[in-house]
CSV table of C-alpha atoms in Angstrom, one decimal:
chain,number,residue,atom,x,y,z
L,1378,UNK,CA,0.3,-0.4,0.2
L,1379,UNK,CA,1.7,3.1,-1.3
L,1380,UNK,CA,1.1,6.2,1.5
L,1381,UNK,CA,0.0,9.8,-0.3
L,1382,UNK,CA,2.6,12.3,0.4
L,1383,UNK,CA,1.3,15.0,3.0
L,1384,UNK,CA,1.3,18.2,1.3
L,1385,UNK,CA,0.9,21.3,4.7
L,1386,UNK,CA,-2.4,23.4,4.6
L,1387,UNK,CA,-1.8,28.0,5.5
L,1388,UNK,CA,-4.8,29.1,6.8
L,1389,UNK,CA,-4.9,32.6,5.9
L,1390,UNK,CA,-5.9,35.7,6.9
L,1391,UNK,CA,-5.4,38.8,4.5
L,1392,UNK,CA,-7.4,40.7,6.8
L,1393,UNK,CA,-10.2,43.4,6.2
L,1394,UNK,CA,-8.3,44.4,2.9
L,1395,UNK,CA,-5.2,47.0,2.4
L,1396,UNK,CA,-1.5,45.3,1.8
L,1397,UNK,CA,-1.1,47.9,5.2
L,1398,UNK,CA,-2.8,45.7,7.2
L,1399,UNK,CA,-1.9,41.9,5.6
L,1400,UNK,CA,1.6,41.1,8.1
L,1401,UNK,CA,3.9,38.9,6.5
L,1402,UNK,CA,4.0,35.9,7.1
L,1403,UNK,CA,0.3,36.5,5.0
L,1404,UNK,CA,2.4,37.5,1.7
L,1405,UNK,CA,5.1,35.0,1.9
L,1406,UNK,CA,2.5,32.0,2.5
L,1407,UNK,CA,0.7,33.5,-0.9
L,1408,UNK,CA,4.4,33.2,-2.7
L,1409,UNK,CA,5.1,29.4,-1.9
L,1410,UNK,CA,1.2,28.2,-2.1
L,1411,UNK,CA,1.3,26.0,-5.2
L,1412,UNK,CA,-2.6,26.3,-4.4
L,1413,UNK,CA,-5.3,29.4,-3.1
L,1414,UNK,CA,-8.6,28.4,-2.3
L,1415,UNK,CA,-11.8,30.9,-1.4
L,1416,UNK,CA,-13.9,33.2,-2.2
L,1417,UNK,CA,-13.6,35.2,-5.2
L,1418,UNK,CA,-13.7,39.4,-3.2
L,1419,UNK,CA,-11.1,37.4,-1.5
L,1420,UNK,CA,-9.2,36.0,-4.2
L,1421,UNK,CA,-8.8,39.1,-6.6
L,1422,UNK,CA,-7.3,40.2,-3.2
L,1423,UNK,CA,-3.8,37.7,-3.6
L,1424,UNK,CA,-1.2,38.8,-5.9
L,1425,UNK,CA,-1.0,35.9,-9.5
L,1426,UNK,CA,2.3,34.1,-9.3
L,1427,UNK,CA,2.7,32.2,-12.4
L,1428,UNK,CA,1.9,28.8,-11.6
L,1429,UNK,CA,-0.3,28.4,-8.7
L,1430,UNK,CA,-3.9,27.4,-9.0
L,1431,UNK,CA,-6.5,29.4,-7.9
L,1432,UNK,CA,-10.0,27.1,-7.0
L,1433,UNK,CA,-12.1,30.2,-6.3
L,1434,UNK,CA,-15.4,28.7,-4.2
L,1435,UNK,CA,-19.3,30.3,-4.8
L,1436,UNK,CA,-20.4,27.1,-2.6
L,1437,UNK,CA,-21.5,29.3,0.4
L,1438,UNK,CA,-20.7,25.9,2.1
L,1439,UNK,CA,-17.1,26.3,3.8
L,1440,UNK,CA,-17.1,22.6,5.0
L,1441,UNK,CA,-17.3,21.4,1.1
L,1442,UNK,CA,-14.1,23.6,0.5
L,1443,UNK,CA,-12.4,22.5,3.8
L,1444,UNK,CA,-12.1,19.2,3.0
L,1445,UNK,CA,-11.5,20.0,-0.7
L,1446,UNK,CA,-8.2,21.7,0.6
L,1447,UNK,CA,-7.7,18.6,2.8
L,1448,UNK,CA,-7.7,16.1,-0.9
L,1449,UNK,CA,-4.2,18.4,-2.3
L,1450,UNK,CA,-3.0,18.4,0.3
L,1451,UNK,CA,-2.8,15.0,0.9
L,1452,UNK,CA,-2.2,14.7,-2.7
L,1453,UNK,CA,1.2,17.3,-1.5
L,1454,UNK,CA,0.0,20.4,-2.9
L,1455,UNK,CA,0.8,23.4,-0.7
L,1456,UNK,CA,-2.4,25.0,0.2
L,1457,UNK,CA,-3.5,28.0,1.2
L,1458,UNK,CA,-6.5,28.9,1.8
L,1459,UNK,CA,-7.7,32.0,2.6
L,1460,UNK,CA,-9.6,34.4,4.5
L,1461,UNK,CA,-10.8,38.3,4.6
L,1462,UNK,CA,-10.3,39.3,7.9
L,1463,UNK,CA,-8.5,36.4,10.4
L,1464,UNK,CA,-8.7,33.6,9.6
L,1465,UNK,CA,-10.3,32.4,13.5
L,1466,UNK,CA,-12.6,34.6,13.4
L,1467,UNK,CA,-15.7,33.7,12.1
L,1468,UNK,CA,-13.9,31.9,9.4
L,1469,UNK,CA,-12.1,29.1,7.9
L,1470,UNK,CA,-9.9,28.1,10.7
L,1471,UNK,CA,-13.1,26.5,12.1
L,1472,UNK,CA,-14.2,24.4,9.3
L,1473,UNK,CA,-10.8,22.8,8.7
L,1474,UNK,CA,-10.1,21.1,12.3
L,1475,UNK,CA,-13.5,20.1,12.0
L,1476,UNK,CA,-13.8,18.5,8.6
L,1477,UNK,CA,-10.2,17.3,10.2
L,1478,UNK,CA,-11.9,15.9,13.4
L,1479,UNK,CA,-13.9,14.5,10.9
L,1480,UNK,CA,-11.4,12.6,8.3
L,1481,UNK,CA,-8.6,10.8,10.5
L,1482,UNK,CA,-6.4,10.2,7.6
L,1483,UNK,CA,-6.2,13.9,7.6
L,1484,UNK,CA,-4.4,14.2,10.9
L,1485,UNK,CA,-0.5,14.4,9.9
L,1486,UNK,CA,-0.7,17.3,7.4
L,1487,UNK,CA,1.1,19.4,8.7
L,1488,UNK,CA,-1.5,22.5,9.3
L,1489,UNK,CA,-0.8,26.7,9.6
L,1490,UNK,CA,-3.4,29.6,10.9
L,1491,UNK,CA,-1.6,32.4,10.0
L,1492,UNK,CA,-3.4,35.9,11.8
L,1493,UNK,CA,-4.8,38.8,11.2
L,1494,UNK,CA,-5.9,42.0,11.0
L,1495,UNK,CA,-9.9,41.3,11.5
L,1496,UNK,CA,-12.9,43.6,11.3
L,1497,UNK,CA,-13.9,44.7,14.9
L,1498,UNK,CA,-10.3,45.6,14.8
L,1499,UNK,CA,-9.7,48.0,11.3
L,1500,UNK,CA,-13.6,48.8,12.7
L,1501,UNK,CA,-11.8,49.5,16.2
L,1502,UNK,CA,-8.9,51.4,15.3
L,1503,UNK,CA,-11.0,53.9,13.4
L,1504,UNK,CA,-13.3,54.6,16.0
L,1505,UNK,CA,-10.9,54.9,19.0
L,1506,UNK,CA,-10.9,53.1,21.3
L,1507,UNK,CA,-14.3,50.6,21.5
L,1508,UNK,CA,-12.7,47.7,22.2
L,1509,UNK,CA,-10.2,48.9,24.5
L,1510,UNK,CA,-12.0,46.8,27.5
L,1511,UNK,CA,-13.6,44.0,28.4
L,1512,UNK,CA,-16.1,42.7,24.7
L,1513,UNK,CA,-18.4,39.8,23.1
L,1514,UNK,CA,-18.0,39.1,19.8
L,1515,UNK,CA,-21.1,37.2,18.3
L,1516,UNK,CA,-22.3,36.4,14.7
L,1517,UNK,CA,-26.4,36.9,14.1
L,1518,UNK,CA,-25.8,34.4,11.1
L,1519,UNK,CA,-28.4,32.0,12.9
L,1520,UNK,CA,-27.5,29.2,9.4
L,1521,UNK,CA,-25.4,27.1,11.9
L,1522,UNK,CA,-26.8,28.0,15.5
L,1523,UNK,CA,-30.5,28.2,16.6
L,1524,UNK,CA,-31.3,32.2,17.5
L,1525,UNK,CA,-32.5,30.7,20.7
L,1526,UNK,CA,-28.9,30.8,21.7
L,1527,UNK,CA,-27.9,34.1,19.7
L,1528,UNK,CA,-30.4,35.6,22.0
L,1529,UNK,CA,-28.5,34.1,25.2
L,1530,UNK,CA,-25.3,35.0,24.2
L,1531,UNK,CA,-27.0,38.9,23.1
L,1532,UNK,CA,-29.2,38.6,27.1
L,1533,UNK,CA,-25.0,37.8,28.1
L,1534,UNK,CA,-23.8,40.3,26.9
L,1535,UNK,CA,-25.9,42.7,27.8
L,1536,UNK,CA,-26.1,41.2,31.5
L,1537,UNK,CA,-22.1,41.4,30.8
L,1538,UNK,CA,-22.1,44.8,31.1
L,1539,UNK,CA,-19.5,44.4,28.6
L,1540,UNK,CA,-18.4,46.5,24.6
L,1541,UNK,CA,-20.8,43.9,22.1
L,1542,UNK,CA,-18.5,43.7,18.1
L,1543,UNK,CA,-22.0,42.1,15.9
L,1544,UNK,CA,-20.6,39.6,12.8
L,1545,UNK,CA,-22.7,39.0,10.1
L,1546,UNK,CA,-25.5,41.8,11.4
L,1547,UNK,CA,-27.7,41.2,8.4
L,1548,UNK,CA,-27.7,39.4,4.5
L,1549,UNK,CA,-30.8,39.8,2.1
L,1550,UNK,CA,-32.5,35.7,3.7
L,1551,UNK,CA,-32.3,37.2,6.9
L,1552,UNK,CA,-33.3,40.8,6.8
L,1553,UNK,CA,-34.9,40.7,10.5
L,1554,UNK,CA,-33.4,39.2,12.4
L,1555,UNK,CA,-30.6,43.0,13.3
L,1556,UNK,CA,-34.3,44.9,14.3
L,1557,UNK,CA,-35.1,41.5,17.1
L,1558,UNK,CA,-30.8,41.8,18.2
L,1559,UNK,CA,-31.3,45.3,18.8
L,1560,UNK,CA,-34.8,45.2,20.2
L,1561,UNK,CA,-33.7,42.9,22.4
L,1562,UNK,CA,-30.4,45.0,23.3
L,1563,UNK,CA,-32.8,48.5,24.5
L,1564,UNK,CA,-34.0,45.7,26.2
L,1565,UNK,CA,-31.1,45.9,28.5
L,1566,UNK,CA,-28.7,48.6,27.5
L,1567,UNK,CA,-29.6,52.5,27.6
L,1568,UNK,CA,-30.2,54.2,25.0
L,1569,UNK,CA,-27.7,56.8,25.2
L,1570,UNK,CA,-25.0,53.7,24.5
L,1571,UNK,CA,-22.9,54.8,21.8
L,1572,UNK,CA,-22.8,52.0,18.4
L,1573,UNK,CA,-21.1,51.7,15.0
L,1574,UNK,CA,-22.5,50.6,12.1
L,1575,UNK,CA,-18.7,49.6,10.0
L,1576,UNK,CA,-18.9,49.2,6.9
L,1577,UNK,CA,-16.1,47.8,4.2
L,1578,UNK,CA,-14.0,49.1,7.3
L,1579,UNK,CA,-9.5,50.0,4.7
L,1580,UNK,CA,-11.9,49.9,1.0
L,1581,UNK,CA,-12.6,51.8,-1.2
L,1582,UNK,CA,-16.5,52.1,-0.3
L,1583,UNK,CA,-15.4,52.3,3.8
L,1584,UNK,CA,-18.1,53.5,5.2
L,1585,UNK,CA,-19.0,54.5,8.8
L,1586,UNK,CA,-21.9,55.4,11.1
L,1587,UNK,CA,-21.7,56.6,14.4
L,1588,UNK,CA,-24.2,57.1,16.3
L,1589,UNK,CA,-26.6,55.4,19.5
L,1590,UNK,CA,-28.3,52.6,20.8
L,1591,UNK,CA,-31.7,54.6,20.3
L,1592,UNK,CA,-31.4,56.4,17.7
L,1593,UNK,CA,-29.4,53.5,15.8
L,1594,UNK,CA,-31.6,52.4,12.3
L,1595,UNK,CA,-30.7,48.2,12.5
L,1596,UNK,CA,-31.5,48.9,8.3
L,1597,UNK,CA,-28.0,50.6,8.3
L,1598,UNK,CA,-26.1,46.8,9.0
L,1599,UNK,CA,-25.6,44.5,5.6
L,1600,UNK,CA,-23.3,41.3,4.9
L,1601,UNK,CA,-20.2,43.9,5.2
L,1602,UNK,CA,-21.5,45.6,7.8
L,1603,UNK,CA,-19.5,45.1,11.6
L,1604,UNK,CA,-21.8,46.7,14.1
L,1605,UNK,CA,-20.0,47.3,17.9
L,1606,UNK,CA,-21.9,47.7,20.4
L,1607,UNK,CA,-20.8,50.4,24.1
L,1608,UNK,CA,-20.8,49.4,27.5
L,1609,UNK,CA,-21.9,51.6,30.1
L,1610,UNK,CA,-18.9,53.6,30.4
L,1611,UNK,CA,-18.7,54.0,26.4
L,1612,UNK,CA,-18.1,57.3,26.1
L,1613,UNK,CA,-17.9,59.9,22.7
L,1614,UNK,CA,-14.8,62.7,22.6
L,1615,UNK,CA,-15.8,65.7,19.7
L,1616,UNK,CA,-13.6,66.8,18.4
L,1617,UNK,CA,-13.0,69.8,15.2
L,1618,UNK,CA,-14.4,68.6,11.5
L,1619,UNK,CA,-13.9,65.2,11.9
L,1620,UNK,CA,-16.1,62.3,13.2
L,1621,UNK,CA,-16.8,61.8,17.0
L,1622,UNK,CA,-13.6,59.4,18.8
L,1623,UNK,CA,-15.6,56.5,21.0
L,1624,UNK,CA,-13.4,55.0,23.1
L,1625,UNK,CA,-13.9,52.6,26.5
L,1626,UNK,CA,-11.7,54.4,29.2
L,1627,UNK,CA,-9.8,51.3,31.2
L,1628,UNK,CA,-11.7,52.2,34.6
L,1629,UNK,CA,-14.7,51.4,35.7
L,1630,UNK,CA,-16.2,53.7,39.1
L,1631,UNK,CA,-16.9,50.9,41.9
L,1632,UNK,CA,-20.8,51.4,41.2
L,1633,UNK,CA,-20.7,49.9,37.8
L,1634,UNK,CA,-19.7,45.9,39.8
T,343,UNK,CA,-1.8,84.2,21.1
T,344,UNK,CA,0.7,81.5,19.0
T,345,UNK,CA,-1.0,79.5,18.7
T,346,UNK,CA,0.9,75.4,19.2
T,347,UNK,CA,2.4,73.4,16.4
T,348,UNK,CA,0.4,70.4,15.6
T,349,UNK,CA,1.6,66.9,15.4
T,350,UNK,CA,1.0,63.2,14.9
T,351,UNK,CA,-0.2,60.5,17.4
T,352,UNK,CA,1.0,57.3,16.0
T,353,UNK,CA,-0.8,54.4,18.6
T,354,UNK,CA,0.6,51.3,16.6
T,355,UNK,CA,0.6,47.7,17.8
T,356,UNK,CA,3.6,45.4,17.4
T,357,UNK,CA,1.9,42.2,17.4
T,358,UNK,CA,2.9,39.5,19.5
T,359,UNK,CA,6.1,39.7,18.4
T,360,UNK,CA,7.7,38.3,15.9
T,361,UNK,CA,8.1,41.1,12.3
T,362,UNK,CA,6.2,38.2,10.7
T,363,UNK,CA,2.8,39.1,12.8
T,364,UNK,CA,3.2,43.1,12.3
T,365,UNK,CA,1.7,44.8,9.7
T,366,UNK,CA,3.5,47.4,6.9
T,367,UNK,CA,1.3,49.7,8.3
T,368,UNK,CA,3.0,50.2,11.7
T,369,UNK,CA,6.8,49.5,10.6
T,370,UNK,CA,6.0,52.3,8.2
T,371,UNK,CA,5.2,54.9,11.3
T,372,UNK,CA,8.3,53.3,13.5
T,373,UNK,CA,10.5,54.3,10.4
T,374,UNK,CA,8.3,57.7,10.0
T,375,UNK,CA,8.1,58.3,14.0
T,376,UNK,CA,10.6,60.5,15.4
T,377,UNK,CA,9.3,60.3,19.1
T,378,UNK,CA,9.1,56.5,20.0
T,379,UNK,CA,7.3,55.7,23.6
T,380,UNK,CA,6.8,52.4,25.2
T,381,UNK,CA,8.3,50.8,28.1
T,382,UNK,CA,11.4,48.7,27.6
T,383,UNK,CA,9.9,45.7,26.2
T,384,UNK,CA,7.8,46.7,23.3
T,385,UNK,CA,10.9,49.4,22.3
T,386,UNK,CA,13.1,46.6,22.5
T,387,UNK,CA,11.3,45.5,19.6
T,388,UNK,CA,11.2,48.4,17.6
T,389,UNK,CA,14.3,48.9,15.2
T,390,UNK,CA,16.6,52.0,15.7
T,391,UNK,CA,16.5,54.7,13.1
T,392,UNK,CA,19.0,57.2,13.5
T,393,UNK,CA,17.3,60.9,14.9
T,394,UNK,CA,14.7,58.5,16.5
T,395,UNK,CA,14.1,59.4,20.2
T,396,UNK,CA,13.4,56.8,21.9
T,397,UNK,CA,11.0,57.1,25.4
T,398,UNK,CA,11.5,54.2,27.5
T,399,UNK,CA,8.7,54.4,30.7
T,400,UNK,CA,9.1,51.8,33.4
T,401,UNK,CA,5.8,54.2,34.8
T,402,UNK,CA,2.9,51.8,35.2
T,403,UNK,CA,0.9,54.7,35.3
T,404,UNK,CA,-0.7,54.3,31.3
T,405,UNK,CA,-2.7,57.5,31.3
T,406,UNK,CA,0.9,59.3,32.3
T,407,UNK,CA,2.4,58.3,28.8
T,408,UNK,CA,0.4,59.1,27.4
T,409,UNK,CA,-0.3,62.7,28.6
T,410,UNK,CA,3.5,63.4,28.3
T,411,UNK,CA,2.6,61.8,23.9
T,412,UNK,CA,0.0,64.6,23.3
T,413,UNK,CA,2.0,67.2,25.1
T,414,UNK,CA,5.2,66.0,22.8
T,415,UNK,CA,2.2,65.7,19.4
T,416,UNK,CA,1.2,69.6,20.1
T,417,UNK,CA,5.5,70.0,20.3
T,418,UNK,CA,4.7,69.3,17.0
T,419,UNK,CA,6.6,66.0,16.5
T,420,UNK,CA,5.2,62.3,15.5
T,421,UNK,CA,5.3,60.1,18.0
T,422,UNK,CA,4.7,56.3,17.6
T,423,UNK,CA,3.5,55.2,21.1
T,424,UNK,CA,3.9,51.5,20.8
T,425,UNK,CA,2.0,48.6,22.3
T,426,UNK,CA,2.6,44.1,21.7
T,427,UNK,CA,-0.9,43.0,20.4
T,428,UNK,CA,-3.0,45.5,19.2
T,429,UNK,CA,-3.1,48.9,20.8
T,430,UNK,CA,-7.3,48.6,20.9
T,431,UNK,CA,-7.3,45.6,23.3
T,432,UNK,CA,-6.6,46.1,26.6
T,433,UNK,CA,-2.6,48.3,25.3
T,434,UNK,CA,-2.6,52.5,25.1
T,435,UNK,CA,-5.6,53.1,23.0
T,436,UNK,CA,-7.9,53.8,25.4
T,437,UNK,CA,-5.3,55.8,27.3
T,438,UNK,CA,-4.4,57.5,24.6
T,439,UNK,CA,-8.3,58.7,24.5
T,440,UNK,CA,-9.7,59.3,28.5
T,441,UNK,CA,-6.0,62.0,28.1
T,442,UNK,CA,-8.2,63.5,25.0
T,443,UNK,CA,-11.1,63.3,27.0
T,444,UNK,CA,-9.7,65.0,29.0
T,445,UNK,CA,-7.8,67.8,27.3
T,446,UNK,CA,-9.6,70.6,25.5
T,447,UNK,CA,-6.5,71.2,23.7
T,448,UNK,CA,-5.8,67.8,22.8
T,449,UNK,CA,-8.9,67.8,20.0
T,450,UNK,CA,-6.8,69.4,17.5
T,451,UNK,CA,-3.8,66.5,16.9
T,452,UNK,CA,-4.0,64.0,14.2
T,453,UNK,CA,-4.7,60.9,16.1
T,454,UNK,CA,-4.4,57.4,13.9
T,455,UNK,CA,-4.5,54.0,16.3
T,456,UNK,CA,-2.6,51.1,13.5
T,457,UNK,CA,-3.9,47.3,15.2
T,458,UNK,CA,-1.6,44.8,15.2
T,459,UNK,CA,-2.7,41.5,15.6
T,460,UNK,CA,-3.1,40.6,19.6
T,461,UNK,CA,-2.0,37.7,21.9
T,462,UNK,CA,-5.8,35.6,21.5
T,463,UNK,CA,-5.0,35.9,18.0
T,464,UNK,CA,-1.7,34.7,18.1
T,465,UNK,CA,-2.7,31.7,20.6
T,466,UNK,CA,-6.2,30.9,18.6
T,467,UNK,CA,-3.9,30.4,15.3
T,468,UNK,CA,-1.5,27.6,17.7
T,469,UNK,CA,-4.0,25.9,19.2
T,470,UNK,CA,-6.5,25.7,16.4
T,471,UNK,CA,-9.8,27.5,16.0
T,472,UNK,CA,-9.9,27.8,19.5
T,473,UNK,CA,-12.2,31.0,19.0
T,474,UNK,CA,-14.0,30.3,15.2
T,475,UNK,CA,-17.2,31.1,17.5
T,476,UNK,CA,-18.2,33.8,20.1
T,477,UNK,CA,-16.7,34.7,22.6
T,478,UNK,CA,-16.1,37.5,25.3
T,479,UNK,CA,-12.3,38.7,25.8
T,480,UNK,CA,-12.0,39.4,29.8
T,481,UNK,CA,-9.0,41.1,31.6
T,482,UNK,CA,-8.8,39.7,34.8
T,483,UNK,CA,-6.5,43.0,35.9
T,484,UNK,CA,-8.5,44.4,38.7
T,485,UNK,CA,-6.0,47.6,38.9
T,486,UNK,CA,-7.8,50.1,37.3
T,487,UNK,CA,-11.7,48.1,37.8
T,488,UNK,CA,-13.4,46.4,41.4
T,489,UNK,CA,-13.3,43.3,41.6
T,490,UNK,CA,-16.9,42.1,41.4
T,491,UNK,CA,-17.4,43.1,38.2
T,492,UNK,CA,-14.7,40.6,36.8
T,493,UNK,CA,-17.0,38.0,38.5
T,494,UNK,CA,-20.3,39.3,37.0
T,495,UNK,CA,-18.4,39.5,33.4
T,496,UNK,CA,-17.1,35.8,34.4
T,497,UNK,CA,-20.6,35.2,34.8
T,498,UNK,CA,-21.8,36.0,32.4
T,499,UNK,CA,-19.4,34.8,29.5
T,500,UNK,CA,-20.0,31.0,31.2
T,501,UNK,CA,-24.4,32.1,30.5
T,502,UNK,CA,-23.4,32.7,27.0
T,503,UNK,CA,-21.5,29.2,26.8
T,504,UNK,CA,-18.7,31.9,24.5
T,505,UNK,CA,-15.2,30.4,24.6
T,506,UNK,CA,-13.6,33.3,27.0
T,507,UNK,CA,-10.2,34.5,26.7
T,508,UNK,CA,-8.6,36.2,29.3
T,509,UNK,CA,-5.9,39.0,29.7
T,510,UNK,CA,-3.6,40.1,32.0
T,511,UNK,CA,-4.1,36.5,34.2
T,512,UNK,CA,-1.5,37.4,37.2
T,513,UNK,CA,0.8,39.5,38.1
T,514,UNK,CA,3.1,39.2,41.7
T,515,UNK,CA,0.7,41.4,43.2
T,516,UNK,CA,-2.5,39.6,42.1
T,517,UNK,CA,-1.5,36.0,42.8
T,518,UNK,CA,-4.9,34.9,44.5
T,519,UNK,CA,-7.8,36.3,42.1
T,520,UNK,CA,-7.0,33.4,39.3
T,521,UNK,CA,-8.2,31.2,41.7
T,522,UNK,CA,-10.8,32.7,42.4
T,523,UNK,CA,-11.5,33.1,38.5
T,524,UNK,CA,-10.9,29.2,37.7
T,525,UNK,CA,-13.3,28.6,40.2
T,526,UNK,CA,-16.3,30.8,39.6
T,527,UNK,CA,-15.8,29.1,35.9
T,528,UNK,CA,-16.0,25.6,37.9
T,529,UNK,CA,-18.6,26.7,38.9
T,530,UNK,CA,-20.7,27.2,36.4
T,531,UNK,CA,-18.2,25.3,32.8
T,532,UNK,CA,-17.7,21.3,32.5
T,533,UNK,CA,-14.5,20.1,34.0
T,534,UNK,CA,-13.9,18.7,30.8
T,535,UNK,CA,-13.9,21.9,29.1
T,536,UNK,CA,-10.8,22.0,27.0
T,537,UNK,CA,-8.9,25.3,28.6
T,538,UNK,CA,-5.3,25.7,26.9
T,539,UNK,CA,-2.5,28.6,28.4
T,540,UNK,CA,-0.7,30.6,26.3
T,541,UNK,CA,2.7,32.1,27.1
T,542,UNK,CA,4.8,34.5,26.3
T,543,UNK,CA,3.8,33.1,21.8
T,544,UNK,CA,5.2,34.1,18.2
T,545,UNK,CA,8.9,34.6,21.7
T,546,UNK,CA,11.9,32.6,21.8
T,547,UNK,CA,10.3,31.7,25.3
T,548,UNK,CA,6.7,30.1,23.8
T,549,UNK,CA,4.7,28.4,26.4
T,550,UNK,CA,1.9,25.9,25.9
T,551,UNK,CA,-0.2,24.0,27.9
T,552,UNK,CA,-3.2,22.3,26.6
T,553,UNK,CA,-5.5,20.9,29.2
T,554,UNK,CA,-9.3,20.3,31.0
T,555,UNK,CA,-11.2,22.8,33.1
T,556,UNK,CA,-10.6,20.3,36.0
T,557,UNK,CA,-7.3,20.2,35.4
T,558,UNK,CA,-5.9,22.5,34.9
T,559,UNK,CA,-3.6,24.3,37.3
T,560,UNK,CA,-4.4,27.9,37.7
T,561,UNK,CA,-0.4,28.7,39.0
T,562,UNK,CA,0.6,27.7,35.7
T,563,UNK,CA,-0.6,31.7,34.4
T,564,UNK,CA,1.7,34.8,34.9
T,565,UNK,CA,0.9,38.2,33.1
T,566,UNK,CA,2.7,37.1,30.2
T,567,UNK,CA,0.9,34.5,30.1
T,568,UNK,CA,-3.3,34.1,27.9
T,569,UNK,CA,-5.1,31.8,28.4
T,570,UNK,CA,-8.1,30.4,26.6
T,571,UNK,CA,-11.5,28.7,27.7
T,572,UNK,CA,-13.2,26.8,25.6
T,573,UNK,CA,-17.3,27.1,25.2
T,574,UNK,CA,-19.0,23.8,25.5
T,575,UNK,CA,-18.3,22.4,22.1
T,576,UNK,CA,-15.3,22.9,22.1
T,577,UNK,CA,-12.9,20.1,21.3
T,578,UNK,CA,-10.1,19.0,20.4
T,579,UNK,CA,-8.6,16.5,17.3
T,580,UNK,CA,-5.8,14.0,19.2
T,581,UNK,CA,-3.1,14.4,15.9
T,582,UNK,CA,0.4,11.7,16.1
T,583,UNK,CA,3.0,13.4,17.5
T,584,UNK,CA,1.8,16.6,18.2
T,585,UNK,CA,-0.2,18.8,20.7
T,586,UNK,CA,-3.4,18.2,19.6
T,587,UNK,CA,-5.6,20.5,18.0
T,588,UNK,CA,-7.8,22.8,19.7
T,589,UNK,CA,-11.3,23.8,18.0
T,590,UNK,CA,-15.1,25.6,18.9
T,591,UNK,CA,-17.3,24.7,15.7
T,592,UNK,CA,-19.3,26.8,13.2
T,593,UNK,CA,-22.1,24.5,14.2
T,594,UNK,CA,-23.3,24.4,17.8
T,595,UNK,CA,-26.5,21.5,18.3
T,596,UNK,CA,-30.4,22.8,18.7
T,597,UNK,CA,-30.3,21.1,21.8
T,598,UNK,CA,-27.5,23.9,23.4
T,599,UNK,CA,-30.0,27.0,22.8
């Protein structure tokens, strides 16, 4: 019995968009990969190297893409699976390990996860420092988890007075849930809580809306939007000729405990 | 009345350690800054450019450092305030905006926050994908917030069945709190929950301990340690000749809601 050649799986994060936010580790991985796998919008961001095969996936089933990457690696290829942001935050890394978990033959593949700047970090940097203290990170997509769990987590995030970063707030198939999420948060948090809708940060169509929980229009969000909702301590700093800074102080009064 | 020259404040994140995890934006900022401000261990990681002034701070009061950076920027200097990881995650960005909030004269300074790979992302990448689904990020330091708030947040994080990243788990001045935190989490989460102590990831003294909540020894943690605690769904994937992968699946059974 011949044993399959063992290739390499590079699970890379391109960051939010611009090259200035992409790590040298990821740049190097994109250079040495024999195969790139990912959505068209991510593959389009990668430099085009001769001899490299680009597998553009429009398949929304991430697990299929993970299995395909494993198969190529088992054939001895050096496969870069590309995500936007950080592959470890609502992206391909979890799907890759789910596929490896389900496939005994995949355990010997050399896998390297390469972190990247995630959308919440880019949004936070543009805003000031809204995630400067304790925070929660929640995906609003119920494609793979029950909505009841999302409600439980939003409630817990409010109970803990965390700042909150919301990923995947809305899509054409799920236009109503972001309204439900805001209704829930409004029942638990003050109306003056700062809210930011950060869309496509670092890309040409970047757009930022800074408002309050009482005034926020959930319809502002689409799939390219990252929403940040403050804790009870999050503040605005107004300044001349520009949007206010948004930050969460490091210190909390004793009464907030 | 003469008006002070307006300089620039660059709030930069060096990432966890190695240059491969440092963004080009930050490299460029370190090149063009006239002044660097930060702890010695961070300043030591920056390339040495002629004509640049390095202000090494051993002062633990971050607000003093922020005010000093503002003063230099108001004198027309280009000041890089350096943090490890991401400046927006338990680092200098919040202190900078606190200082700007308290000083009307500081509102016209040009401030750019430059994100970096945070310690939790480096640790998650090494482990697999433990933060692949919803998670909370909590600092255990009670230097600036009451311990009761930390307990409230740990409880909320457990109630929401989030994966949890713990920053600043222990120091010489606070050796006991990490034990209290583990006692609290053990009362709320299953003993089989995966736990990882990730120390100095990406640096020469990198060390990783993977265990369970029941078996974890809180004394494993020091100030250079980032702790990741799984959700109820977080799993280990054992593999030959290496530590197991740790990942949190993207999907959750309906019963978990």
